[in-house]
Tab-separated table of C-alpha atoms in Angstrom:
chain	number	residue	atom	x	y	z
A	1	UNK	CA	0.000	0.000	0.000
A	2	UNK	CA	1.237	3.096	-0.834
A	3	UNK	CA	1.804	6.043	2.236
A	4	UNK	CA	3.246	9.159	2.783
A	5	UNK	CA	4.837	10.655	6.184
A	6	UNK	CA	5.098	13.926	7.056
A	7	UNK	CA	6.564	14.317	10.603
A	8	UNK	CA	6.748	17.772	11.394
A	9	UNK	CA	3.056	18.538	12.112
A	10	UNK	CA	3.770	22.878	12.891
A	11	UNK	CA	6.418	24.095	11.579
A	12	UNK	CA	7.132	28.463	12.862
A	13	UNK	CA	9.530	30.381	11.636
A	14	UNK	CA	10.456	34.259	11.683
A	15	UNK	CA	9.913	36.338	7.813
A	16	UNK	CA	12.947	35.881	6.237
A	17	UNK	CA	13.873	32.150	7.559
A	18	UNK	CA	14.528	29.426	5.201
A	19	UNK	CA	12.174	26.442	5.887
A	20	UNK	CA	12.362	22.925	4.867
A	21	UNK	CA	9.410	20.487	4.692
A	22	UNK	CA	10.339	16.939	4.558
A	23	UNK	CA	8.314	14.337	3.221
A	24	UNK	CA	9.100	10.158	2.952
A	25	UNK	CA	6.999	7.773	1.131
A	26	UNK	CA	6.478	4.368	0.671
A	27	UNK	CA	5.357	2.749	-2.487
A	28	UNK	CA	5.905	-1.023	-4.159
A	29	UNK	CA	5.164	0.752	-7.721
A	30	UNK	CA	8.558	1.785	-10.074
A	31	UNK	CA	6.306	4.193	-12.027
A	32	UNK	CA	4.743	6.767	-9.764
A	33	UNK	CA	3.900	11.019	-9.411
A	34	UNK	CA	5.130	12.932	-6.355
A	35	UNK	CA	2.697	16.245	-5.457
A	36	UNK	CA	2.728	19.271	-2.972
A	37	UNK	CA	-0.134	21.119	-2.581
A	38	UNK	CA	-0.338	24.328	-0.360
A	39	UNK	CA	-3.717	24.518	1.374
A	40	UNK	CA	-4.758	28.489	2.991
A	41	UNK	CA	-7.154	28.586	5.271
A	42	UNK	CA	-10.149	29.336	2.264
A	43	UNK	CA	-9.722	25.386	1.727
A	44	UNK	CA	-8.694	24.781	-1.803
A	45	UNK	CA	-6.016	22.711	-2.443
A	46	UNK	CA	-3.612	24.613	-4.581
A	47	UNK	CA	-0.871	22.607	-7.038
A	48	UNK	CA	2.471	23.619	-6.596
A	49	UNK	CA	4.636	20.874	-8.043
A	50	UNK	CA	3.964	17.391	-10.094
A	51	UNK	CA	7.729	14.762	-10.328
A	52	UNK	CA	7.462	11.676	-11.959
A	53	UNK	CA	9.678	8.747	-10.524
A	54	UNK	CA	11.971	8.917	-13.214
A	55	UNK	CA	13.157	12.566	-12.996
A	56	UNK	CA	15.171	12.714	-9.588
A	57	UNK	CA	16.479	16.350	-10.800
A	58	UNK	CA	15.646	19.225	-8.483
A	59	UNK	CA	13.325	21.691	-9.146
A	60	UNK	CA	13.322	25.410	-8.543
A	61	UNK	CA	11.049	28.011	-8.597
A	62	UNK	CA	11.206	31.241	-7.608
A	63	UNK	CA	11.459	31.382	-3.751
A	64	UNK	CA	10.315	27.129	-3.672
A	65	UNK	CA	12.672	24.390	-4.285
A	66	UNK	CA	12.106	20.326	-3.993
A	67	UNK	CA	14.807	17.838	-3.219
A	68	UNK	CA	13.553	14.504	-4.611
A	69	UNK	CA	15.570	11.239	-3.884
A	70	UNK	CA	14.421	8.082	-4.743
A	71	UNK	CA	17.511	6.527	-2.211
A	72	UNK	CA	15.924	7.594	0.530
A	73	UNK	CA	12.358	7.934	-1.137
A	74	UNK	CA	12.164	11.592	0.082
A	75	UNK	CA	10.416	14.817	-1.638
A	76	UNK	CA	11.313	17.794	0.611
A	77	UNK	CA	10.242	21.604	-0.163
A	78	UNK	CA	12.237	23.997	0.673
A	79	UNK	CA	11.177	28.166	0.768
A	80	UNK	CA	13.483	30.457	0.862
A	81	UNK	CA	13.399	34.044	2.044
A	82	UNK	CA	9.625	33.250	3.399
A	83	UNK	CA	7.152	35.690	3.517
A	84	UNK	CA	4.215	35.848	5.656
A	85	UNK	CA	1.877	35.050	2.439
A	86	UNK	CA	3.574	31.558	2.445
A	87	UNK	CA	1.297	30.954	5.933
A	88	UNK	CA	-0.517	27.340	5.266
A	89	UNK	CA	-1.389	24.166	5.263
A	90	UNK	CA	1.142	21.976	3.009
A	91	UNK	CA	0.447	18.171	1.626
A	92	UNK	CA	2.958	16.078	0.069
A	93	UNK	CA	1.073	13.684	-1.816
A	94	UNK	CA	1.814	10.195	-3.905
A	95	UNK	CA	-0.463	8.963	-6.751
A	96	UNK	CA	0.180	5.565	-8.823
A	97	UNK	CA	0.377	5.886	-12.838
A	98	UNK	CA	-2.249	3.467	-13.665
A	99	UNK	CA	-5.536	2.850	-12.484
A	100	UNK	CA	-7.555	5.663	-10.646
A	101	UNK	CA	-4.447	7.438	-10.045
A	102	UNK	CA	-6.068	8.682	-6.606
A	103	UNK	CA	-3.665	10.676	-4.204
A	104	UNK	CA	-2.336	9.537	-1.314
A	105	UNK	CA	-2.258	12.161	0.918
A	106	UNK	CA	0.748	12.997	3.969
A	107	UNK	CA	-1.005	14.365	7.098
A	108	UNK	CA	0.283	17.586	6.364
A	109	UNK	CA	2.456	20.627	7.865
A	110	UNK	CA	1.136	23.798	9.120
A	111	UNK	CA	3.818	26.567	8.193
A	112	UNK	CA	3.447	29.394	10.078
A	113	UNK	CA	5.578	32.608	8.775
A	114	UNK	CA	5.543	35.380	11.569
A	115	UNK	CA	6.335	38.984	10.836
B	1	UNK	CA	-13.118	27.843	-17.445
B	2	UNK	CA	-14.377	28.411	-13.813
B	3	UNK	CA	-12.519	25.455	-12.019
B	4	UNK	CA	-14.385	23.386	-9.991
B	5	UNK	CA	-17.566	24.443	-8.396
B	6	UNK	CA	-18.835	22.878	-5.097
B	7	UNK	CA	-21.841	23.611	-3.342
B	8	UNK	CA	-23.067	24.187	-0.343
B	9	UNK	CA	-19.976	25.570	1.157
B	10	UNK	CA	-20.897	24.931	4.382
B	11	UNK	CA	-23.625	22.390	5.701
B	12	UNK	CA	-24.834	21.840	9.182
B	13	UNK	CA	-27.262	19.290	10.156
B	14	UNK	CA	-28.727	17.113	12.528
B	15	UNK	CA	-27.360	13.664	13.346
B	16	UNK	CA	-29.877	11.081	11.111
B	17	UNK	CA	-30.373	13.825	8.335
B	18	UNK	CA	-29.451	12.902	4.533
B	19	UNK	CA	-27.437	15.485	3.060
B	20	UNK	CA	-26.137	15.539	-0.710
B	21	UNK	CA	-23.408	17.600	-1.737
B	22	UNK	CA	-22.859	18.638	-5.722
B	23	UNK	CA	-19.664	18.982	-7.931
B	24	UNK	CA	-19.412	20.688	-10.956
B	25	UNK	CA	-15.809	19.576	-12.979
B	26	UNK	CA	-14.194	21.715	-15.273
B	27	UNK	CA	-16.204	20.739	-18.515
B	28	UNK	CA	-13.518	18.561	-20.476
B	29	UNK	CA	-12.343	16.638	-17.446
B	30	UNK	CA	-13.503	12.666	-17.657
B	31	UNK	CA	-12.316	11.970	-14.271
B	32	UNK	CA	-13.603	13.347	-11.073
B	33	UNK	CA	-12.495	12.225	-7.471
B	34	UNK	CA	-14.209	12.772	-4.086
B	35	UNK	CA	-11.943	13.315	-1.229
B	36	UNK	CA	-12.687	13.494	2.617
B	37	UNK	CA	-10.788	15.751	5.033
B	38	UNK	CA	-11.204	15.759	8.728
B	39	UNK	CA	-9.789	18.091	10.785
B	40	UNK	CA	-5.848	18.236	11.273
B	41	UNK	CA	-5.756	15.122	8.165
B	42	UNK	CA	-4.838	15.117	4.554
B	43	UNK	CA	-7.375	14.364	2.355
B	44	UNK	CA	-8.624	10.848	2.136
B	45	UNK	CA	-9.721	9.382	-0.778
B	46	UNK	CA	-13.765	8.229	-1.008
B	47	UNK	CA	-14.470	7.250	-4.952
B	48	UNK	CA	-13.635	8.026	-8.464
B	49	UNK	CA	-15.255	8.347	-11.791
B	50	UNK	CA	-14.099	7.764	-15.248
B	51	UNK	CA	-17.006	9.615	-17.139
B	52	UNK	CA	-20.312	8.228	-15.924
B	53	UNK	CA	-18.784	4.807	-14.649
B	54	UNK	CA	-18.044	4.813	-10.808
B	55	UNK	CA	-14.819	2.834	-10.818
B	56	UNK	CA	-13.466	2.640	-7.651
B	57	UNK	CA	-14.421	3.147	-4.131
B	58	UNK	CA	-12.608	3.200	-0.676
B	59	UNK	CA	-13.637	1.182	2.153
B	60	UNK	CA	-14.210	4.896	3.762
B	61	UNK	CA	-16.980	4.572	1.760
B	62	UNK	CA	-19.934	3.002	3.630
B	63	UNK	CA	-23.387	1.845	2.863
B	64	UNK	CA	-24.640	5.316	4.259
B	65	UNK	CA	-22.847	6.928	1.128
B	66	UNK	CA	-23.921	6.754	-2.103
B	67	UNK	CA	-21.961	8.964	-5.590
B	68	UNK	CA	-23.411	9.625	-8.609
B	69	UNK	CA	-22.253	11.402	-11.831
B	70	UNK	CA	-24.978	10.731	-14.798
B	71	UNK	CA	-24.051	11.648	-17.710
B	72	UNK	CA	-20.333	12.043	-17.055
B	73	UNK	CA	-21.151	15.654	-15.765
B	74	UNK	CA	-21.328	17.112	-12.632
B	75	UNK	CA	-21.369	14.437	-9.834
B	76	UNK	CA	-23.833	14.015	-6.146
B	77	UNK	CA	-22.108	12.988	-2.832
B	78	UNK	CA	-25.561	12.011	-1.067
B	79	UNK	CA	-24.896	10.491	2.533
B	80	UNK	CA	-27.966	9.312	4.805
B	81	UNK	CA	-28.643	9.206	8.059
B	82	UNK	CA	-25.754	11.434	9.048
B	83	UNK	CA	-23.710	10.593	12.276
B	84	UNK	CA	-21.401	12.966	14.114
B	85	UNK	CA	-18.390	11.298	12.706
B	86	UNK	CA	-19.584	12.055	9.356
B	87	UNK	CA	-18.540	16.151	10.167
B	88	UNK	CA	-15.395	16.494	7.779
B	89	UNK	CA	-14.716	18.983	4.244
B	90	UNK	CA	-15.439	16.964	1.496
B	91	UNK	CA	-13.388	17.737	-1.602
B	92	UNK	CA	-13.824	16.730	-5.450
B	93	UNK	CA	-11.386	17.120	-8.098
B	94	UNK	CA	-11.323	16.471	-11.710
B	95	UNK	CA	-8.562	15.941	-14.336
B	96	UNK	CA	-8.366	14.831	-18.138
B	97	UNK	CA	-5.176	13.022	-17.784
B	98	UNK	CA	-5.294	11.381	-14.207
B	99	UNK	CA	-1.635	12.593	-12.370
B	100	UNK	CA	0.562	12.270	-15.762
B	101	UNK	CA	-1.727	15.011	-17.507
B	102	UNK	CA	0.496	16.904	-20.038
B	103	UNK	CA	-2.421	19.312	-20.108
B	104	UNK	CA	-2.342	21.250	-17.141
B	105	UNK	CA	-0.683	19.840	-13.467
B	106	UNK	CA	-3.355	16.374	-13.206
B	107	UNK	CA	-5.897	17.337	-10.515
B	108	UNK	CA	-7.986	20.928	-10.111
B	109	UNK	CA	-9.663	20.956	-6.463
B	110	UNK	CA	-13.061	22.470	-5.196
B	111	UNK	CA	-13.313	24.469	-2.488
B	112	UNK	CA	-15.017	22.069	-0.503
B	113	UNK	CA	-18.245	21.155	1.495
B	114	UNK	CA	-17.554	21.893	5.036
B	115	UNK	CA	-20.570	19.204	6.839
B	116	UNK	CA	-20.738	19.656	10.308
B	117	UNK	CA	-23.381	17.065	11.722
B	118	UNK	CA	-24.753	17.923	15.222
């Protein structure tokens, strides 16, 4: 079965602070999709980033960067330089190729970004 | 292209009520999931649709809850006689390519409908 972990429940830092949210999965599929989504507190699930299993490169953008290695089947987010506006609820999430392709949600990390 | 519309918002009721909740996809998406979030959880997944054809379903899913989406359009979360444990956001999404979509990023969420059963 496939799961994700996301240990740091809150997560505060001071405006300006790097922070790092880790997240470790477990799947038995060789083909799969890695997710974040940033929740606010209006409830939609925004998208921030898609990786397939195949592409271990690292991603930046802007202020966000991801860390994926399959080694130690880890998908960490890092912001840099937060800002207040980065305040939220963040999922890492897991979805197989075939089939539904449902998400598999962590429990998530509140990021709290204090002035 | 509005994104995907959920309604009520919010829904309060009393414990033994039916309540059915509505989802309206973005237009060209075949497949449309229903998600469950309690409070301080991710998202759990309920059921998913391929068009009109309900093809899977969690074992979150009980007897009490029933999902519909006729003609491959918008889709009904229905759940009867409500129970306190039942109070949770429920989510849809849709997609036209599943989670390796090379149109768009593979899911587009609703807002949610926040039940609260007392």
């Amino acid at each position: 079965a496939q799961k994700v972990t996301q240990a740091q429940t809150e997560i505060s830092v001071v405006e300006k602070e790097d922070v790092t949210l880790d997240c470790v999965y477990e799947t038995r599929d060789t083909t799969y999709y890695l997710f974040w989504y940033k929740q606010p507190p209006s409830g939609e699930l925004v998208f921030l980033i898609r990786r397939n299993s195949f592409d271990e490169q690292n991603e930046i953008s802007g202020r966000y960067s991801w860390n994926f290695q399959k080694s130690t089947s880890s998908f960490n987010f890092t912001i840099t330089a937060s800002q207040v506006v980065d305040s939220a609820v963040y999922f890492c999430a897991l979805s197989e190729a075939t089939g539904a392709q449902k998400l598999v949600f962590g429990q998530g990390t509140r990021l709290t970004i204090n002035p | 292209d509005t994104g995907v519309s959920q309604n009520p918002r919010h829904k309060i009721t009393k414990r033994g009520q039916n309540v059915t909740f509505r989802c309206d996809p973005i237009s060209e998406h075949n497949r449309l999931y229903w998600y469950r979030q309690t409070l301080g959880q991710g998202p759990e997944f309920l059921t998913y649709f391929q068009n009109e054809a309900q093809l899977e379903k969690s074992r979150l899913l009980s007897d009490r809850f029933s999902a519909e989406r006729p003609k491959g359009s918008f889709s009904t979360l229905e759940i009867q006689r409500t129970e306190q444990g039942d109070s949770a956001m429920y989510l849809c999404a849709s997609s036209l390519d599943g989670a390796h979509g090379t149109r768009g990023y593979g899911y587009t969420f609703g807002s949610g409908t926040r039940l609260t059963v007392v």
